[in-house]
Short mmCIF file of C-alpha atoms (C1' of nucleotides) in Angstrom, two decimals:
data_model
loop_
_atom_site.label_atom_id
_atom_site.label_comp_id
_atom_site.label_asym_id
_atom_site.label_seq_id
_atom_site.Cartn_x
_atom_site.Cartn_y
_atom_site.Cartn_z
CA UNK F 1 -11.06 -24.39 31.68
CA UNK F 2 -12.40 -20.48 33.43
CA UNK F 3 -8.99 -18.77 31.70
CA UNK F 4 -9.70 -15.62 30.29
CA UNK F 5 -5.67 -16.67 29.44
CA UNK F 6 -4.73 -17.46 25.81
CA UNK F 7 -1.72 -19.52 25.03
CA UNK F 8 1.02 -18.39 22.23
CA UNK F 9 -0.85 -20.45 19.84
CA UNK F 10 -4.19 -19.27 20.76
CA UNK F 11 -2.90 -16.34 19.92
CA UNK F 12 -1.00 -16.48 17.16
CA UNK F 13 -4.31 -18.57 15.85
CA UNK F 14 -7.05 -15.92 16.44
CA UNK F 15 -4.92 -12.51 16.06
CA UNK F 16 -2.78 -14.01 12.86
CA UNK F 17 0.08 -13.18 13.72
CA UNK F 18 3.02 -16.10 14.12
CA UNK F 19 5.05 -16.39 17.10
CA UNK F 20 7.92 -15.63 16.05
CA UNK F 21 6.49 -12.05 14.75
CA UNK F 22 4.72 -11.44 18.80
CA UNK F 23 8.35 -12.45 20.32
CA UNK F 24 9.56 -9.46 17.61
CA UNK F 25 6.89 -7.37 18.57
CA UNK F 26 7.46 -8.15 22.16
CA UNK F 27 11.07 -7.45 21.52
CA UNK F 28 10.71 -4.49 19.64
CA UNK F 29 8.36 -2.81 22.70
CA UNK F 30 5.21 -2.62 20.90
CA UNK F 31 3.82 -4.70 23.49
CA UNK F 32 5.17 -4.19 27.15
CA UNK F 33 5.29 -7.63 30.50
CA UNK F 34 2.72 -9.39 29.20
CA UNK F 35 2.55 -12.59 32.45
CA UNK F 36 4.20 -15.77 32.76
CA UNK F 37 3.01 -19.26 33.77
CA UNK F 38 4.95 -20.83 36.49
CA UNK F 39 6.94 -22.24 33.46
CA UNK F 40 7.85 -18.68 32.37
CA UNK F 41 5.45 -19.21 29.23
CA UNK F 42 3.25 -16.13 28.33
CA UNK F 43 -0.19 -16.15 29.10
CA UNK F 44 -2.31 -13.77 26.88
CA UNK F 45 -4.43 -11.19 28.45
CA UNK F 46 -7.61 -9.91 26.44
CA UNK F 47 -6.74 -6.80 27.08
CA UNK F 48 -3.34 -7.95 24.87
CA UNK F 49 -5.19 -9.92 21.91
CA UNK F 50 -6.82 -6.39 21.61
CA UNK F 51 -3.69 -4.67 21.30
CA UNK F 52 -2.63 -6.95 19.52
CA UNK F 53 -5.11 -6.61 16.98
CA UNK F 54 -5.01 -2.69 17.12
CA UNK F 55 -0.94 -3.61 15.98
CA UNK F 56 -1.32 -5.64 13.27
CA UNK F 57 -3.97 -3.31 11.54
CA UNK F 58 -1.82 -0.49 11.79
CA UNK F 59 0.95 -2.63 10.47
CA UNK F 60 -1.04 -3.45 7.64
CA UNK F 61 -2.03 -0.02 7.40
CA UNK F 62 1.17 0.68 6.68
CA UNK F 63 2.34 1.90 9.92
CA UNK F 64 6.57 1.47 10.44
CA UNK F 65 7.51 -0.44 13.45
CA UNK F 66 9.76 2.24 14.72
CA UNK F 67 6.06 4.73 14.87
CA UNK F 68 4.66 1.95 16.63
CA UNK F 69 7.21 1.83 18.96
CA UNK F 70 6.81 5.78 19.18
CA UNK F 71 3.01 5.69 19.83
CA UNK F 72 3.35 2.62 22.75
CA UNK F 73 6.16 4.84 24.99
CA UNK F 74 3.91 7.29 24.28
CA UNK F 75 0.67 5.48 26.02
CA UNK F 76 3.75 4.34 28.88
CA UNK F 77 4.60 8.04 29.81
CA UNK F 78 1.14 8.63 31.11
CA UNK F 79 -1.83 11.09 30.05
CA UNK F 80 0.09 14.02 29.38
CA UNK F 81 0.96 12.83 25.70
CA UNK F 82 -2.66 11.04 24.87
CA UNK F 83 -2.91 14.61 22.75
CA UNK F 84 0.45 13.61 20.55
CA UNK F 85 -0.41 10.21 20.97
CA UNK F 86 -4.06 12.06 18.93
CA UNK F 87 -1.84 13.51 17.17
CA UNK F 88 0.04 10.14 15.66
CA UNK F 89 -3.51 8.22 15.40
CA UNK F 90 -5.28 11.65 12.43
CA UNK F 91 -1.69 11.56 11.07
CA UNK F 92 -2.27 7.62 10.41
CA UNK F 93 -6.32 8.38 9.72
CA UNK F 94 -5.78 10.59 6.76
CA UNK F 95 -2.87 8.10 5.25
CA UNK F 96 -5.28 5.29 5.40
CA UNK F 97 -7.74 7.53 3.31
CA UNK F 98 -4.67 8.50 1.03
CA UNK F 99 -4.62 4.54 0.90
CA UNK F 100 -7.56 4.43 -0.43
CA UNK F 101 -7.72 7.23 -2.83
CA UNK F 102 -4.06 5.28 -3.83
CA UNK F 103 -6.45 2.14 -4.77
CA UNK F 104 -9.44 3.40 -6.04
CA UNK F 105 -7.69 5.57 -9.33
CA UNK F 106 -5.97 1.89 -9.61
CA UNK F 107 -9.23 0.47 -9.52
CA UNK F 108 -9.77 2.32 -12.24
CA UNK F 109 -6.76 2.34 -14.49
CA UNK F 110 -7.35 -1.98 -14.67
CA UNK F 111 -10.40 -1.46 -14.92
CA UNK F 112 -9.73 0.64 -17.80
CA UNK F 113 -6.54 -1.67 -18.57
CA UNK F 114 -9.30 -4.46 -18.49
CA UNK F 115 -11.65 -3.22 -21.48
CA UNK F 116 -8.80 -3.79 -23.22
CA UNK F 117 -8.88 -7.61 -23.27
CA UNK F 118 -12.25 -7.91 -22.79
CA UNK F 119 -12.79 -9.94 -25.73
CA UNK F 120 -11.69 -13.12 -24.22
CA UNK F 121 -13.48 -15.84 -21.48
CA UNK A 1 12.48 20.82 -29.24
CA UNK A 2 8.95 18.98 -30.72
CA UNK A 3 10.51 16.16 -29.49
CA UNK A 4 8.50 13.18 -27.76
CA UNK A 5 10.48 12.39 -25.76
CA UNK A 6 11.72 12.16 -21.93
CA UNK A 7 15.18 12.26 -20.34
CA UNK A 8 15.77 9.38 -17.67
CA UNK A 9 15.80 12.99 -15.71
CA UNK A 10 11.76 14.27 -16.35
CA UNK A 11 10.79 10.56 -16.23
CA UNK A 12 11.38 10.43 -12.88
CA UNK A 13 9.95 13.47 -12.38
CA UNK A 14 6.73 13.23 -14.64
CA UNK A 15 6.28 9.47 -12.65
CA UNK A 16 7.77 10.11 -9.28
CA UNK A 17 9.54 7.05 -9.88
CA UNK A 18 13.16 7.55 -9.16
CA UNK A 19 16.24 7.04 -11.92
CA UNK A 20 18.02 4.08 -10.07
CA UNK A 21 14.46 2.66 -9.97
CA UNK A 22 13.79 3.91 -12.91
CA UNK A 23 17.07 1.31 -14.24
CA UNK A 24 16.24 -1.33 -11.79
CA UNK A 25 12.88 -1.34 -13.86
CA UNK A 26 14.64 -2.56 -17.15
CA UNK A 27 17.13 -3.93 -15.85
CA UNK A 28 15.17 -6.83 -14.23
CA UNK A 29 12.41 -6.83 -17.56
CA UNK A 30 9.55 -4.57 -16.62
CA UNK A 31 10.38 -2.78 -19.63
CA UNK A 32 11.92 -3.59 -22.49
CA UNK A 33 13.78 -1.85 -25.31
CA UNK A 34 14.13 1.69 -23.84
CA UNK A 35 15.48 3.57 -27.38
CA UNK A 36 19.09 5.43 -26.85
CA UNK A 37 20.04 8.63 -28.11
CA UNK A 38 23.97 9.11 -29.75
CA UNK A 39 25.41 9.15 -26.31
CA UNK A 40 24.10 5.87 -24.83
CA UNK A 41 20.87 8.26 -22.83
CA UNK A 42 17.84 6.38 -22.57
CA UNK A 43 15.57 8.61 -24.39
CA UNK A 44 11.78 7.24 -22.74
CA UNK A 45 9.19 7.20 -25.24
CA UNK A 46 5.68 8.06 -23.93
CA UNK A 47 3.97 4.90 -24.25
CA UNK A 48 7.32 4.33 -21.38
CA UNK A 49 5.95 7.54 -19.57
CA UNK A 50 1.74 5.55 -20.06
CA UNK A 51 3.90 2.17 -19.22
CA UNK A 52 5.46 3.33 -16.55
CA UNK A 53 2.37 4.88 -15.05
CA UNK A 54 1.35 1.23 -14.15
CA UNK A 55 4.02 0.00 -13.30
CA UNK A 56 4.07 2.95 -10.04
CA UNK A 57 0.09 1.45 -10.00
CA UNK A 58 0.63 -2.08 -10.17
CA UNK A 59 3.57 -2.11 -7.42
CA UNK A 60 1.80 0.50 -5.34
CA UNK A 61 -1.19 -1.99 -4.75
CA UNK A 62 1.33 -4.68 -4.34
CA UNK A 63 1.66 -6.31 -6.83
CA UNK A 64 5.58 -8.38 -6.59
CA UNK A 65 8.84 -7.58 -9.11
CA UNK A 66 8.35 -10.91 -9.73
CA UNK A 67 4.43 -11.07 -10.80
CA UNK A 68 5.02 -7.91 -13.38
CA UNK A 69 7.66 -9.80 -14.83
CA UNK A 70 5.78 -12.55 -15.14
CA UNK A 71 2.71 -10.07 -16.92
CA UNK A 72 5.72 -8.83 -18.97
CA UNK A 73 6.88 -11.82 -20.54
CA UNK A 74 3.83 -12.72 -20.75
CA UNK A 75 3.34 -10.01 -23.40
CA UNK A 76 5.83 -10.28 -24.98
CA UNK A 77 4.83 -13.77 -26.22
CA UNK A 78 1.95 -12.88 -27.88
CA UNK A 79 -1.53 -12.15 -28.09
CA UNK A 80 -2.39 -16.29 -26.86
CA UNK A 81 -1.61 -15.36 -23.40
CA UNK A 82 -4.63 -12.24 -23.37
CA UNK A 83 -6.18 -14.74 -21.23
CA UNK A 84 -2.93 -15.92 -18.52
CA UNK A 85 -2.39 -11.76 -18.64
CA UNK A 86 -6.33 -11.19 -17.97
CA UNK A 87 -6.87 -13.57 -15.89
CA UNK A 88 -2.99 -11.93 -13.72
CA UNK A 89 -4.93 -7.93 -14.24
CA UNK A 90 -8.58 -9.85 -12.42
CA UNK A 91 -7.20 -11.40 -9.75
CA UNK A 92 -5.09 -8.26 -8.88
CA UNK A 93 -7.88 -6.11 -9.59
CA UNK A 94 -9.20 -8.61 -6.30
CA UNK A 95 -6.42 -8.19 -4.12
CA UNK A 96 -6.98 -4.11 -4.31
CA UNK A 97 -11.19 -4.54 -3.52
CA UNK A 98 -10.00 -6.05 -0.30
CA UNK A 99 -6.93 -4.18 0.70
CA UNK A 100 -9.14 -0.75 -0.21
CA UNK A 101 -12.15 -3.12 2.71
CA UNK A 102 -9.27 -3.85 5.33
CA UNK A 103 -8.13 -0.28 4.59
CA UNK A 104 -12.53 0.79 5.35
CA UNK A 105 -12.27 -1.63 8.88
CA UNK A 106 -8.90 0.16 9.63
CA UNK A 107 -10.38 2.95 9.35
CA UNK A 108 -13.24 2.58 12.29
CA UNK A 109 -10.59 0.81 14.88
CA UNK A 110 -8.90 4.08 14.72
CA UNK A 111 -12.12 6.14 15.23
CA UNK A 112 -13.69 3.21 17.46
CA UNK A 113 -9.66 4.64 19.22
CA UNK A 114 -9.93 8.41 18.78
CA UNK A 115 -12.88 8.28 20.41
CA UNK A 116 -11.06 7.16 23.39
CA UNK A 117 -8.94 10.88 23.27
CA UNK A 118 -12.35 13.14 22.05
CA UNK A 119 -12.00 15.16 25.01
CA UNK A 120 -8.42 16.96 23.83
CA UNK A 121 -7.59 20.04 21.27
"C1'" DC W 1 39.87 24.36 -22.73
"C1'" DA W 2 38.43 23.75 -17.64
"C1'" DA W 3 34.65 22.29 -15.73
"C1'" DC W 4 30.09 20.68 -14.58
"C1'" DA W 5 25.95 18.30 -15.20
"C1'" DA W 6 23.66 15.13 -16.81
"C1'" DG W 7 24.71 10.08 -17.77
"C1'" DC W 8 26.33 4.92 -18.37
"C1'" DT W 9 27.93 0.92 -16.01
"C1'" DG W 10 28.53 -2.96 -12.43
"C1'" DG W 11 27.75 -4.85 -7.92
"C1'" DA W 12 27.30 -3.32 -3.73
"C1'" DG W 13 24.60 -2.16 0.10
"C1'" DT W 14 20.83 -0.86 3.06
"C1'" DG W 15 17.15 -0.77 5.23
"C1'" DC W 16 13.09 -3.46 7.37
"C1'" DA W 17 9.88 -6.64 9.71
"C1'" DC W 18 10.39 -10.52 10.22
"C1'" DT W 19 11.48 -15.25 9.89
"C1'" DC W 20 15.02 -19.34 11.74
"C1'" DA W 21 17.96 -22.08 13.79
"C1'" DA W 22 20.54 -24.26 18.11
"C1'" DG W 23 19.71 -25.57 22.68
"C1'" DG W 24 17.56 -25.88 26.42
"C1'" DT W 25 13.17 -26.19 30.30
"C1'" DC W 26 8.70 -28.75 32.14
"C1'" DA W 27 5.14 -30.78 32.47
"C1'" DA W 28 2.06 -35.24 30.93
"C1'" DG W 29 1.63 -39.79 28.54
"C1'" DC W 30 2.59 -44.25 27.16
"C1'" DG M 1 12.61 -43.64 32.79
"C1'" DC M 2 11.15 -41.73 28.18
"C1'" DT M 3 9.75 -39.41 24.56
"C1'" DT M 4 6.93 -35.61 22.22
"C1'" DG M 5 5.21 -31.45 21.82
"C1'" DA M 6 4.51 -26.72 24.04
"C1'" DC M 7 7.70 -23.59 24.98
"C1'" DC M 8 11.42 -20.46 25.90
"C1'" DT M 9 16.97 -17.38 24.47
"C1'" DT M 10 19.76 -15.59 21.24
"C1'" DG M 11 21.52 -14.69 17.42
"C1'" DA M 12 22.28 -15.56 13.27
"C1'" DG M 13 18.94 -15.16 8.02
"C1'" DT M 14 17.02 -14.04 4.50
"C1'" DG M 15 13.76 -11.41 0.90
"C1'" DC M 16 13.27 -7.34 -1.10
"C1'" DA M 17 12.85 -3.14 -3.62
"C1'" DC M 18 15.40 -0.03 -3.61
"C1'" DT M 19 19.15 3.28 -3.32
"C1'" DC M 20 23.66 3.79 -3.89
"C1'" DC M 21 28.90 3.95 -5.67
"C1'" DA M 22 32.58 4.36 -7.80
"C1'" DG M 23 34.65 4.97 -12.52
"C1'" DC M 24 34.24 6.74 -16.42
"C1'" DT M 25 32.44 8.78 -21.02
"C1'" DT M 26 29.79 13.48 -23.40
"C1'" DG M 27 27.56 17.71 -23.97
"C1'" DT M 28 27.45 22.15 -22.32
"C1'" DT M 29 29.25 26.76 -20.46
"C1'" DG M 30 31.84 30.27 -18.92
#
DNA sequence: CAACAAGCTGGAGTGCACTCAAGGTCAAGC
DNA sequence: GCTTGACCTTGAGTGCACTCCAGCTTGTTG
């Protein structure tokens, strides 16, 4: 069993992305040419697993499917698109930073409201 | 014009919440008894403004409309619900902290990918 | 007074990201 | 040989949080 591929179920387990969502991402062009076993079943590679982790992370921080598709298309077009891909990541990085700031402010606000309840268990 | 109330437009401007969304929140029970001018137009108080800021903040950090409605209902039920309201805020606080951690991890991942592009402008 | 801006209501529509359903294939185990 | 389970495809359905629309009233302005 020195098999380096993952079944759909294993991938779902490992990445926390559901079977349906894995197929959905593939349909949307976020995951290209997943190899297949003889019976037509998907066999994900380790690289697929890493990329799906990236997808999960970018989605969780608010990148849309549309934006991810664009990023993937750029990747497929080769090295000339590297600057644009880099810019997309830089822009998203700033978005994440703003999200962190927004949440730190939210913590302050929640803490302020919690003071109002401080006398209780 | 020493008027301490805000028109819908002023409230939208101030809080960044759209007119439609302000009405939607009211319909959903997140905003009770907004006073009205003689002509039936809404006149928001300063307290409304503060509360809408809270709503915006909690929504922005992932509290659902349903949860917010529940929180509001508890508030309307009086002081006996204080412990539950406090617990809701504590739970949400933990959620926000997890979101910050998730985003800090996302930053690391994005930075890692950016290293791959470091040779470019 | 005409016309425009601001607001009102009830209800329908939208966009996004999944998520589910129906009907089928295929391999392994009893 | 039949059932079970994992997977397949296509296409429809769902849930959420808005967002828009039609048709109305009211107040202001040239």
